[in-house]
């Protein structure tokens, strides 16, 4: 958020500087009219349309890291239970690979891992279900496969959200109208002059902040972008990695592995 505010303040400072320059040169050629207020209102309407659209995806995206963590931990808990009751080494190895998968997902969200490779890693988890099938009931295997499918569905959804921009034509309209409103604020003559500086600053701040915020919210998984501020929390995934480490280091698990 501080980076976003700084960028907005810089844009507003440029607009106020341009206003001062145009005023000193006598280039304020537009008169204030109700039509100008209508243009500002139309621009805010377009901004509201874009903001409502990206917020819907953002609120959905907030749940996705938690759903990934829940599915990974559910599979891991089933495998730990199978290992404790049957001492099947493949069950414990599955937990190790699930911890690796969770780490790979974190790397993938920072674009340090390819989507194709990540889905291949997830598909290989299914091989463990076949290996432990003889040690558990069939309905448990079905549940594990459902959790694997849920992970795949969430990963594909995240990939779609971060690679697809919301209504490109809407962004074009917002950029054009914002630029025209900014130009109008610089060219319009308002007396007394200090009031015109106030309106340039306030309206410029509002419109610039909105358009930058919309761009930021459009990709809730922009951890790899230097200017991204409003990203969803990855704490659920980070916590599940820590819990799986704890599971693998438990004395009972180690004893089962050596028994």
Coordinates of C-alpha atoms in Angstrom, one line a residue:
X1 CA 0.0 0.0 0.0
X2 CA 2.8 2.6 0.7
X3 CA 4.2 2.1 -2.8
X4 CA 0.7 2.6 -4.3
X5 CA 0.2 5.8 -2.4
X6 CA 3.6 7.1 -3.4
X7 CA 2.8 6.4 -7.1
X8 CA -0.5 8.3 -6.8
X9 CA 1.1 11.2 -5.0
X10 CA 3.8 11.5 -7.8
X11 CA 1.0 11.6 -10.5
X12 CA -0.9 14.2 -8.6
X13 CA 2.2 16.3 -8.1
X14 CA 2.8 16.2 -11.8
X15 CA -0.8 17.3 -12.5
X16 CA -0.6 20.2 -10.0
X17 CA 2.7 21.2 -11.5
X18 CA 1.1 21.2 -15.0
X19 CA -1.8 23.3 -13.6
X20 CA 0.6 25.9 -12.2
X21 CA 2.4 26.0 -15.5
X22 CA -0.7 26.4 -17.7
X23 CA -2.1 29.1 -15.3
X24 CA 1.1 31.1 -15.5
X25 CA 1.1 30.8 -19.3
X26 CA -2.6 31.7 -19.6
X27 CA -3.5 28.4 -21.3
X28 CA -6.6 27.7 -19.2
X29 CA -9.0 27.8 -22.2
X30 CA -11.9 25.8 -20.8
X31 CA -14.7 27.2 -18.7
X32 CA -16.3 25.2 -15.8
X33 CA -19.7 23.7 -16.9
X34 CA -22.1 21.0 -15.7
X35 CA -20.9 18.9 -18.7
X36 CA -17.4 18.6 -17.1
X37 CA -19.0 17.3 -13.9
X38 CA -20.9 14.7 -16.0
X39 CA -17.6 13.5 -17.6
X40 CA -16.1 13.0 -14.1
X41 CA -19.2 11.1 -13.0
X42 CA -19.1 8.9 -16.1
X43 CA -15.4 8.1 -15.4
X44 CA -16.2 7.2 -11.8
X45 CA -19.0 4.9 -13.1
X46 CA -16.6 3.1 -15.4
X47 CA -14.1 2.7 -12.5
X48 CA -16.9 1.3 -10.3
X49 CA -17.8 -1.3 -13.0
X50 CA -14.2 -2.4 -13.2
X51 CA -13.7 -2.4 -9.4
X52 CA -16.8 -4.5 -8.8
X53 CA -15.6 -7.1 -11.4
X54 CA -12.1 -7.5 -10.0
X55 CA -13.3 -7.6 -6.4
X56 CA -15.4 -10.6 -7.2
X57 CA -12.3 -12.5 -8.4
X58 CA -10.3 -11.2 -5.5
X59 CA -12.7 -12.4 -2.8
X60 CA -12.7 -15.8 -4.5
X61 CA -8.9 -15.9 -4.7
X62 CA -8.6 -15.2 -1.0
X63 CA -10.0 -18.7 -0.3
X64 CA -7.9 -20.6 -2.8
X65 CA -4.6 -20.8 -0.8
X66 CA -6.6 -22.1 2.2
X67 CA -8.4 -24.7 0.0
X68 CA -5.0 -25.9 -1.3
X69 CA -3.6 -26.2 2.2
X70 CA -6.7 -28.1 3.4
X71 CA -6.6 -30.6 0.6
X72 CA -2.8 -31.2 0.9
X73 CA -3.1 -31.7 4.7
X74 CA -6.1 -34.0 4.4
X75 CA -4.1 -36.3 2.1
X76 CA -1.1 -36.2 4.3
X77 CA -3.2 -37.1 7.4
X78 CA -4.7 -40.1 5.7
X79 CA -1.2 -41.2 4.7
X80 CA 0.2 -40.8 8.2
X81 CA -2.7 -42.9 9.5
X82 CA -2.0 -45.6 7.0
X83 CA 1.7 -45.6 7.9
X84 CA 1.0 -45.9 11.6
X85 CA -1.4 -48.8 11.2
X86 CA 0.4 -50.7 8.4
X87 CA 4.0 -49.4 8.5
X88 CA 3.8 -48.9 4.7
X89 CA 6.9 -46.9 3.6
X90 CA 5.2 -45.6 0.5
X91 CA 2.6 -43.8 2.8
X92 CA 5.4 -41.9 4.5
X93 CA 7.1 -41.1 1.3
X94 CA 3.8 -39.6 0.0
X95 CA 3.9 -37.2 3.0
X96 CA 7.4 -36.2 2.0
X97 CA 6.3 -35.6 -1.6
X98 CA 3.3 -33.6 -0.4
X99 CA 5.5 -31.3 1.6
X100 CA 7.6 -30.9 -1.6
X101 CA 4.4 -30.2 -3.6
X102 CA 3.4 -27.5 -1.1
X103 CA 6.8 -25.9 -1.5
X104 CA 6.6 -26.2 -5.3
X105 CA 3.2 -24.4 -5.2
X106 CA 4.7 -21.5 -3.2
X107 CA 7.5 -21.3 -5.8
X108 CA 5.0 -21.5 -8.6
X109 CA 3.0 -18.6 -7.2
X110 CA 6.2 -16.6 -7.4
X111 CA 6.7 -17.9 -11.0
X112 CA 9.8 -19.9 -10.0
X113 CA 8.1 -23.2 -11.1
X114 CA 6.2 -24.0 -14.4
X115 CA 2.5 -24.9 -14.3
X116 CA 3.0 -28.0 -16.5
X117 CA 5.7 -29.3 -14.1
X118 CA 3.6 -28.6 -11.0
X119 CA 0.6 -30.5 -12.4
X120 CA 2.9 -33.4 -13.3
X121 CA 4.1 -33.5 -9.7
X122 CA 0.5 -33.5 -8.5
X123 CA -0.4 -36.4 -10.9
X124 CA 2.5 -38.5 -9.5
X125 CA 0.9 -38.2 -6.0
X126 CA -1.8 -40.5 -7.4
X127 CA 0.7 -43.3 -7.8
X128 CA 0.9 -43.6 -4.0
X129 CA -2.9 -44.1 -3.8
X130 CA -2.5 -47.3 -5.9
X131 CA 0.4 -48.4 -3.7
X132 CA -1.5 -48.1 -0.4
X133 CA -4.8 -49.3 -1.6
X134 CA -4.3 -52.7 -0.1
X135 CA -3.7 -51.2 3.3
X136 CA -7.0 -49.2 3.6
X137 CA -10.6 -49.2 2.6
X138 CA -11.7 -48.3 -0.9
X139 CA -13.8 -45.3 0.1
X140 CA -10.7 -43.7 1.7
X141 CA -8.8 -44.0 -1.7
X142 CA -11.8 -42.4 -3.4
X143 CA -11.6 -39.5 -0.9
X144 CA -7.9 -39.1 -1.5
X145 CA -8.5 -38.9 -5.3
X146 CA -11.2 -36.3 -4.7
X147 CA -8.8 -34.2 -2.7
X148 CA -6.2 -34.6 -5.5
X149 CA -8.8 -33.4 -8.0
X150 CA -9.7 -30.4 -5.8
X151 CA -6.0 -29.4 -5.7
X152 CA -5.8 -29.6 -9.5
X153 CA -9.0 -27.6 -9.9
X154 CA -7.7 -24.8 -7.6
X155 CA -4.3 -24.7 -9.4
X156 CA -5.9 -24.3 -12.8
X157 CA -8.2 -21.6 -11.4
X158 CA -5.3 -19.6 -9.9
X159 CA -3.5 -20.0 -13.3
X160 CA -6.5 -18.6 -15.1
X161 CA -7.0 -15.7 -12.6
X162 CA -3.4 -14.5 -12.8
X163 CA -3.0 -14.9 -16.6
X164 CA -6.3 -13.3 -17.6
X165 CA -7.0 -9.6 -17.4
X166 CA -10.5 -8.4 -16.6
X167 CA -12.3 -6.7 -19.6
X168 CA -9.5 -5.1 -21.6
X169 CA -11.9 -2.7 -23.4
X170 CA -13.1 -1.5 -19.9
X171 CA -9.5 -0.7 -19.0
X172 CA -9.0 1.2 -22.2
X173 CA -12.1 3.3 -21.6
X174 CA -11.0 4.0 -18.0
X175 CA -7.5 5.0 -19.1
X176 CA -8.8 7.3 -21.9
X177 CA -11.5 9.0 -19.8
X178 CA -9.1 9.5 -16.9
X179 CA -6.5 11.1 -19.2
X180 CA -9.2 13.4 -20.6
X181 CA -10.5 14.3 -17.2
X182 CA -6.9 15.1 -16.1
X183 CA -6.3 17.2 -19.2
X184 CA -9.6 19.0 -18.6
X185 CA -8.7 19.8 -15.0
X186 CA -5.5 21.4 -16.2
X187 CA -7.2 23.4 -18.9
X188 CA -10.3 24.5 -17.0
X189 CA -10.4 28.0 -15.5
X190 CA -11.7 28.1 -11.9
X191 CA -11.6 31.2 -9.7
X192 CA -10.2 31.7 -7.3
X193 CA -7.0 29.8 -8.4
X194 CA -6.3 28.0 -5.2
X195 CA -9.7 26.3 -5.5
X196 CA -8.6 24.9 -8.9
X197 CA -5.4 23.5 -7.3
X198 CA -7.5 21.8 -4.6
X199 CA -9.9 20.2 -7.2
X200 CA -7.0 19.0 -9.4
X201 CA -5.3 17.4 -6.3
X202 CA -8.5 15.7 -4.9
X203 CA -10.0 14.5 -8.2
X204 CA -6.6 13.5 -9.6
X205 CA -5.8 11.6 -6.4
X206 CA -9.2 9.8 -6.4
X207 CA -9.1 8.7 -10.1
X208 CA -5.4 7.7 -10.1
X209 CA -5.7 5.8 -6.9
X210 CA -8.8 3.9 -8.2
X211 CA -7.2 2.9 -11.5
X212 CA -3.9 1.8 -9.9
X213 CA -5.9 -0.1 -7.3
X214 CA -8.0 -1.9 -9.9
X215 CA -4.9 -3.0 -11.8
X216 CA -3.4 -4.3 -8.6
X217 CA -6.5 -6.2 -7.5
X218 CA -6.9 -7.7 -11.0
X219 CA -4.0 -10.1 -10.1
X220 CA -4.4 -11.3 -6.5
X221 CA -1.3 -13.5 -7.1
X222 CA 1.1 -10.9 -8.2
X223 CA 3.9 -11.8 -5.8
X224 CA 6.4 -11.8 -8.7
X225 CA 5.5 -8.2 -9.7
X226 CA 7.6 -5.5 -8.1
X227 CA 4.8 -3.0 -7.8
X228 CA 2.1 -5.4 -6.6
X229 CA 0.7 -4.6 -3.1
X230 CA -2.7 -6.2 -2.7
X231 CA -1.9 -9.9 -2.9
X232 CA -3.8 -12.6 -1.1
X233 CA -2.1 -14.2 1.9
X234 CA -0.1 -17.4 1.4
X235 CA 0.1 -18.1 5.2
X236 CA -2.2 -21.2 5.0
X237 CA 0.3 -22.8 2.6
X238 CA 3.3 -21.7 4.6
X239 CA 1.6 -23.1 7.7
X240 CA 0.8 -26.5 6.1
X241 CA 4.5 -26.8 5.1
X242 CA 5.5 -26.3 8.8
X243 CA 2.9 -28.8 10.0
X244 CA 4.0 -31.4 7.5
X245 CA 7.6 -30.9 8.7
X246 CA 6.4 -31.4 12.2
X247 CA 4.5 -34.6 11.2
X248 CA 7.6 -36.1 9.6
X249 CA 9.7 -35.3 12.6
X250 CA 7.3 -36.9 15.1
X251 CA 8.8 -39.7 17.2
X252 CA 5.9 -42.1 16.3
X253 CA 6.3 -41.5 12.6
X254 CA 10.1 -42.0 12.8
X255 CA 9.6 -45.2 14.9
X256 CA 7.1 -46.5 12.4
X257 CA 9.5 -45.8 9.6
X258 CA 12.3 -47.8 11.3
X259 CA 10.1 -50.5 12.7

